[in-house]
Coordinates of C-alpha atoms in Angstrom, one line a residue:
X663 CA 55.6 35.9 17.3
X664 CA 54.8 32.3 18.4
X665 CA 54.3 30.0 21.0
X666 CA 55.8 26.6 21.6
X667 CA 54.7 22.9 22.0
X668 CA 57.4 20.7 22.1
X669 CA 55.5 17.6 21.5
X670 CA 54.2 19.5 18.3
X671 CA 54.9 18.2 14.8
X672 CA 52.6 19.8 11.7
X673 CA 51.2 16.5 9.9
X674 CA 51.6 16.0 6.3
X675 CA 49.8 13.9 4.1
X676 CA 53.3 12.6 3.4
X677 CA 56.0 13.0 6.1
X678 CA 58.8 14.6 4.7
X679 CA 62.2 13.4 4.6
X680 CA 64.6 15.3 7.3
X681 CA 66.9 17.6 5.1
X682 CA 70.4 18.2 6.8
X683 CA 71.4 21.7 5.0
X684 CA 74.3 20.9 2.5
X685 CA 76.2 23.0 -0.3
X686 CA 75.3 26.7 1.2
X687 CA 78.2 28.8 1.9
X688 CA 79.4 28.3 5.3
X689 CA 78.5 26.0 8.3
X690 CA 75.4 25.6 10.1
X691 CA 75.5 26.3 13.6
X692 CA 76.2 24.0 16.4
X693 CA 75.0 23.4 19.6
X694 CA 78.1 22.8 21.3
X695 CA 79.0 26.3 19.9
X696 CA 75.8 27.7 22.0
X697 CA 73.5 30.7 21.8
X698 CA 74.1 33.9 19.6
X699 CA 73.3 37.3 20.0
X700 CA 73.9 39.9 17.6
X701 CA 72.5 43.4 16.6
X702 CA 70.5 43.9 13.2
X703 CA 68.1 46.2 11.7
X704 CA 65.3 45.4 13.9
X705 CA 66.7 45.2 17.4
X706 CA 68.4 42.4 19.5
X707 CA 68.5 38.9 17.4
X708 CA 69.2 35.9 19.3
X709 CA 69.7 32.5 18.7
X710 CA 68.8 30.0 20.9
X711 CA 69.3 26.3 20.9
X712 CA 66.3 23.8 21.5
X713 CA 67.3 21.6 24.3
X714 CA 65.0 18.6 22.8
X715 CA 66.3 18.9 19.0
X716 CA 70.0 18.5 18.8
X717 CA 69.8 21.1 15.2
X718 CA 67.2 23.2 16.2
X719 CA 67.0 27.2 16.8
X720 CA 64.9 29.5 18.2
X721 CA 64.7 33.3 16.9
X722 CA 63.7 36.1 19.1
X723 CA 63.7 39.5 18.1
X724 CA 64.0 41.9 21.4
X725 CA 62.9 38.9 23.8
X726 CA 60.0 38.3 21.4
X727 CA 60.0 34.6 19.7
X728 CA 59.7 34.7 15.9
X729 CA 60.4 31.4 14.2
X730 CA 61.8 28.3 15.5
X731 CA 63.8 26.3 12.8
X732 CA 65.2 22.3 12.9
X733 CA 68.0 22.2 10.3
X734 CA 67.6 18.5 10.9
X735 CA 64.2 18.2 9.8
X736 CA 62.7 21.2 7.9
X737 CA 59.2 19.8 7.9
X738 CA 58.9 20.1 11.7
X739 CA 56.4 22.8 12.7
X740 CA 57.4 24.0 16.5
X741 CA 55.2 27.0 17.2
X742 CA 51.4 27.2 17.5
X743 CA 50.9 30.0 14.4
X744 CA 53.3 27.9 12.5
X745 CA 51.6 24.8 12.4
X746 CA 48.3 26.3 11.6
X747 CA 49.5 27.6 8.7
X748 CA 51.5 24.7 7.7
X749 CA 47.9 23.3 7.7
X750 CA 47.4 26.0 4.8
X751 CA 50.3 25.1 2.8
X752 CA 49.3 21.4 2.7
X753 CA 45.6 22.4 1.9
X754 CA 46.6 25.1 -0.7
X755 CA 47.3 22.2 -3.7
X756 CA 47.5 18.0 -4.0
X757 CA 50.2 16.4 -1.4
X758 CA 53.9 17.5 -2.8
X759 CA 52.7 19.8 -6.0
X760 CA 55.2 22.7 -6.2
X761 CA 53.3 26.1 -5.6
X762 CA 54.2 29.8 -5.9
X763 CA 54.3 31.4 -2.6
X764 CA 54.8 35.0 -1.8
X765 CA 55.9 35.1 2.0
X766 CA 55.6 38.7 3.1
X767 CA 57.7 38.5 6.3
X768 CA 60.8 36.5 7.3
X769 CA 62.1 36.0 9.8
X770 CA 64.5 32.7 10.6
X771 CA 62.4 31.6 7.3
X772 CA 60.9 28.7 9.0
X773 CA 58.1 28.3 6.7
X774 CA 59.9 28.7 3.4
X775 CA 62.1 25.7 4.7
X776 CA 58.8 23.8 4.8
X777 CA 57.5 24.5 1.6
X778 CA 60.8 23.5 0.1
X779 CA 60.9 20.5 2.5
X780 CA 57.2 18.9 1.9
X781 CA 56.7 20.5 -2.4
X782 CA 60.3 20.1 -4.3
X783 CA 60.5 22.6 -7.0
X784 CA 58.5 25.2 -5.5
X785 CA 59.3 28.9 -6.6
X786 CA 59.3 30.8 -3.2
X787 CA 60.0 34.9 -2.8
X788 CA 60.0 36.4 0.5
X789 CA 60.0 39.7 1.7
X790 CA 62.0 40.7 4.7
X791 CA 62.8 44.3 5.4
X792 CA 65.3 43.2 8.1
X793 CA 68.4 42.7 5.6
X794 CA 71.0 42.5 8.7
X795 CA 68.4 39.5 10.0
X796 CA 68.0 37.6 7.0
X797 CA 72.4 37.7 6.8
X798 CA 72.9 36.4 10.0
X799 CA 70.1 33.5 9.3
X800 CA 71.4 32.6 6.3
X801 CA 75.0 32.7 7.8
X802 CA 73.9 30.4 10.8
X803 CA 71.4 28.3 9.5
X804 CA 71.8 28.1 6.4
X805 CA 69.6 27.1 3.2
X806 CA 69.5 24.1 0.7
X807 CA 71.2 25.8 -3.1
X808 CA 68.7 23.4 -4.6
X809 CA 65.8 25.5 -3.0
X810 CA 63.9 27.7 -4.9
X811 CA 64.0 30.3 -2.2
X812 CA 64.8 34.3 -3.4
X813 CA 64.8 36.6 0.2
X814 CA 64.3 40.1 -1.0
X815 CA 65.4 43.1 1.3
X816 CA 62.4 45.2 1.2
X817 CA 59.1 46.5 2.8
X818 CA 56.8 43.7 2.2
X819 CA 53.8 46.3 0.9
X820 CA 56.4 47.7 -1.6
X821 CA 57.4 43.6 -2.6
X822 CA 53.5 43.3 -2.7
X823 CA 52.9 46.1 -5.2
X824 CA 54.9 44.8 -7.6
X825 CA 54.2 41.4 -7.7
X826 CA 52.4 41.1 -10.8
X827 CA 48.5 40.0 -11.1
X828 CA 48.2 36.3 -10.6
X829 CA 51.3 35.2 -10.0
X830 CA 51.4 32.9 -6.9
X831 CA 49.2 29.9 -5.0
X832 CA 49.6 31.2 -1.6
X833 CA 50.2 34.9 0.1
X834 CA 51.5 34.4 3.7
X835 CA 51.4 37.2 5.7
X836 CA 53.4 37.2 8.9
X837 CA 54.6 40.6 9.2
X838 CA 55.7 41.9 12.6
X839 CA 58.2 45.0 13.9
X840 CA 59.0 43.7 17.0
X841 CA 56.1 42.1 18.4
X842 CA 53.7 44.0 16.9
X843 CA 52.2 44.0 13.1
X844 CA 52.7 47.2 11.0
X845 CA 49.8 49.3 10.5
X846 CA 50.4 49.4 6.4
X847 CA 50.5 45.6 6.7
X848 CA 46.7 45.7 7.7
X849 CA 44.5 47.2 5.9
X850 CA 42.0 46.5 2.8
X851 CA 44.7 48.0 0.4
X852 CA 47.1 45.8 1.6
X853 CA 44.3 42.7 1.4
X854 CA 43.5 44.1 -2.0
X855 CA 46.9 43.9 -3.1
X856 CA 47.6 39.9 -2.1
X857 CA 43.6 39.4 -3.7
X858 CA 45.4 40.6 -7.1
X859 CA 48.4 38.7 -6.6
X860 CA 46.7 35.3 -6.2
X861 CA 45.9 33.2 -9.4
X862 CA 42.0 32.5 -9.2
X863 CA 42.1 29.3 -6.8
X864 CA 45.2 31.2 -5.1
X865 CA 44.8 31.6 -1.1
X866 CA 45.6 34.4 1.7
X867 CA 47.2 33.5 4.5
X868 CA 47.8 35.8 7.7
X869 CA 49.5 35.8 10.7
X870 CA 48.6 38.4 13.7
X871 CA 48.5 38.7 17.3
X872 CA 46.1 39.9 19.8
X873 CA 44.4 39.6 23.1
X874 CA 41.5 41.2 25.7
X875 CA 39.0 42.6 23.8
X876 CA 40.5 41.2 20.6
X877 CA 39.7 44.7 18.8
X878 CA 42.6 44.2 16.4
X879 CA 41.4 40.6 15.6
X880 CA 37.7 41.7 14.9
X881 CA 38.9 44.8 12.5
X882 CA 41.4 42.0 10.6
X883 CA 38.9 39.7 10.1
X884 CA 36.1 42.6 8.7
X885 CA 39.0 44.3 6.7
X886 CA 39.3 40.4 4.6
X887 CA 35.3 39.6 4.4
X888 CA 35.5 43.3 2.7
X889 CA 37.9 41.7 0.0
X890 CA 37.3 38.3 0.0
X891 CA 33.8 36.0 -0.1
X892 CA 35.9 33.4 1.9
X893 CA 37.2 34.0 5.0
X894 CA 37.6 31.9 8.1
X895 CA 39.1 32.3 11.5
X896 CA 41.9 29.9 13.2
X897 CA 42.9 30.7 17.0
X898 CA 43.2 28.7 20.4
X899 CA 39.7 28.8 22.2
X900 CA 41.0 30.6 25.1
X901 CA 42.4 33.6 22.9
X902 CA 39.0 33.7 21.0
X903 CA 37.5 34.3 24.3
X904 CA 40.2 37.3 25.3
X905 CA 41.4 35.1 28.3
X906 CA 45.2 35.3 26.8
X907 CA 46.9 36.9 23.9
X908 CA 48.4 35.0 21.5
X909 CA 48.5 34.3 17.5
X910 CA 45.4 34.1 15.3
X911 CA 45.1 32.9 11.7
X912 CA 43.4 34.3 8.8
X913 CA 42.9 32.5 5.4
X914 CA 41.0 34.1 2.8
X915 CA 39.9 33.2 -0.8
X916 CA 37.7 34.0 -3.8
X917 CA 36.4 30.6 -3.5
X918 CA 36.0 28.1 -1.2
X919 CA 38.0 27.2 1.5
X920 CA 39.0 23.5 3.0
X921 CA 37.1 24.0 5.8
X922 CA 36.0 20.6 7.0
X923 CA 40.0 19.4 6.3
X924 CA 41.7 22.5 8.2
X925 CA 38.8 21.6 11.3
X926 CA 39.8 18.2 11.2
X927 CA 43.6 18.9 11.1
X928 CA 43.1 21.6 14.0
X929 CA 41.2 19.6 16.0
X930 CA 43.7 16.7 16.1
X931 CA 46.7 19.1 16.7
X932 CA 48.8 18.8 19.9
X933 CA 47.6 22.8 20.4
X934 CA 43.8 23.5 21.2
X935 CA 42.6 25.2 18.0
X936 CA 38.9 26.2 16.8
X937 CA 38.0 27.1 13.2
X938 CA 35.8 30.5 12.9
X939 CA 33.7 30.9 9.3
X940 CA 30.4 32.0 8.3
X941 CA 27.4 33.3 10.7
X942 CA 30.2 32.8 13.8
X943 CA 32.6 34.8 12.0
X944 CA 30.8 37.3 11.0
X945 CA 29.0 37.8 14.8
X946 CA 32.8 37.6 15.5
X947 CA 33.6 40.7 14.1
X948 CA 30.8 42.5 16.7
X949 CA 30.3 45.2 13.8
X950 CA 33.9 46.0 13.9
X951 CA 34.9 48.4 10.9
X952 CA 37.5 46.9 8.0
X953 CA 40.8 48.8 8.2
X954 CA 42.2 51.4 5.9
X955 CA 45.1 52.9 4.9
X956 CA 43.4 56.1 6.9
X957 CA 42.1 54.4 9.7
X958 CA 44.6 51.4 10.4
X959 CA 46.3 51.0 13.6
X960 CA 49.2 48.3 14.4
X961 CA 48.1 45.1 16.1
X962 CA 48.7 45.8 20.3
X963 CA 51.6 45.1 21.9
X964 CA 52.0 41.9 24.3
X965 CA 51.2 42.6 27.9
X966 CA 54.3 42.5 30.1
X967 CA 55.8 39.1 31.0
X968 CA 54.1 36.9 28.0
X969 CA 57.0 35.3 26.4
X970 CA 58.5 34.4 30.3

């Protein structure tokens, strides 16, 4: 689920070079050709064209935005959670190292295309449950053969079981039916799972959505400070405060995170942005229990009239 800033652009260390999509079985969509709608797995996929970016698409699932993708330029970052954890993939290792990266969630694949775009050689699996979904991207806008991209039609718990121990950089949760994220998705099992999946200086990143009282938020961010020592907090000011719903963003680690380079990336973004950690964080959480695979509840669902 995510929220646009047209001016937006997620800063690199190095820009990348626009990608135009070349060698994949079929055509990319056009513009002149206009917007899609089709049936799949998870409800009502549509395709929208940007009217600033002559190759770029936005996906909503059931009226809900889920990725927004420029086959133009891979490395641009449209939506607000996007960006923020574009901000994770450039912190995770030097400027253009390939890195493993487990992306547990799909969608329009926005932010494999990024890793592929800004580190070549990358070895990228995601999970996407929505097989039907993940055709009809691939159809439309299409990959680059040369990317090191494998889209596995599964539940992404069951992907995340059986990735072996230590196996990738970066874990990047952004796991959402419909609008809302899946109970299983949420709890410490499921944080303990990415924790054994990471290579020691490996990261966990994690998309949700919340609002109001922000009782989802403050049970996320106990269930990763009961898995991880490093945790930190990544969300619009007016969100923090419960004054709008809208995307938060979780990294996690066993050891520290780039906490003064993510605060000085969010706080130069075109989107208002704080960074939560330590003694804030934790009063954050306002003694809100972690979540377990007997307790966990999925994230709320968006008040009426929020992507209008």
């Amino acid at each position: 689920m995510g929220r646009s800033n047209r001016a937006g652009r997620a800063r690199t260390e190095t820009e990348p070079t626009p990608v135009v999509p070349g060698g994949s079985p079929g055509a990319a969509r056009t513009h002149a050709q206009g917007p899609l709608a089709r049936r799949v797995d998870s409800g009502l996929a549509e395709l929208v064209p940007d009217r600033d970016r002559p190759q770029a698409w936005t996906l909503l699932v059931d009226g809900a935005p889920q990725s927004l993708v420029d086959l133009a330029d891979p490395g641009y970052l449209g939506f607000e959670y996007q960006r923020r954890l574009g901000h994770l993939i450039d912190l995770a290792a030097p400027p253009g190292k390939p890195v493993t990266v487990l992306h547990l969630g799909g969608g329009a694949l926005t932010l494999a295309r990024y890793v592929a775009a800004t580190r070549p050689r990358s070895r990228q699996q995601v999970a996407e449950i929505d097989t039907a979904l993940t055709e009809l991207v691939r159809a439309e806008l299409p990959l680059e053969r040369s990317w090191q991209i494998k889209v596995r039609g599964a539940d992404a718990r069951a992907v995340l079981e059986r990735t072996p121990e230590g196996a990738v950089d970066l874990v990047i949760a952004d796991v959402f039916a419909g609008a809302r994220v899946p109970a299983h998705c949420a709890t410490v099992e499921f944080a303990t799972l990415a924790a054994r999946a990471l290579t020691p200086g490996g990261r966990y990143a994690v998309n949700i959505a919340d609002g109001s009282a922000l009782l989802f938020a403050r049970s996320q961010v106990a269930t990763l400070r009961a898995v991880f020592p490093e945790v930190c907090l990544v969300a619009d000011p007016a969100v923090l405060r419960g004054k709008r719903f809208g995307n938060l963003t979780l990294a996690a680690a066993q050891q520290p995170l780039p906490l003064d380079e993510l605060s000085r990336r969010v706080a130069s973004d075109s989107y208002l942005g704080r960074v939560e950690h330590g003694r804030s964080l934790a009063d954050f959480t306002a003694g809100a229990a972690p979540a377990t695979d007997a307790t966990a509840a999925p994230s709320p669902a968006p008040p009426p009239g929020v992507f209008r």
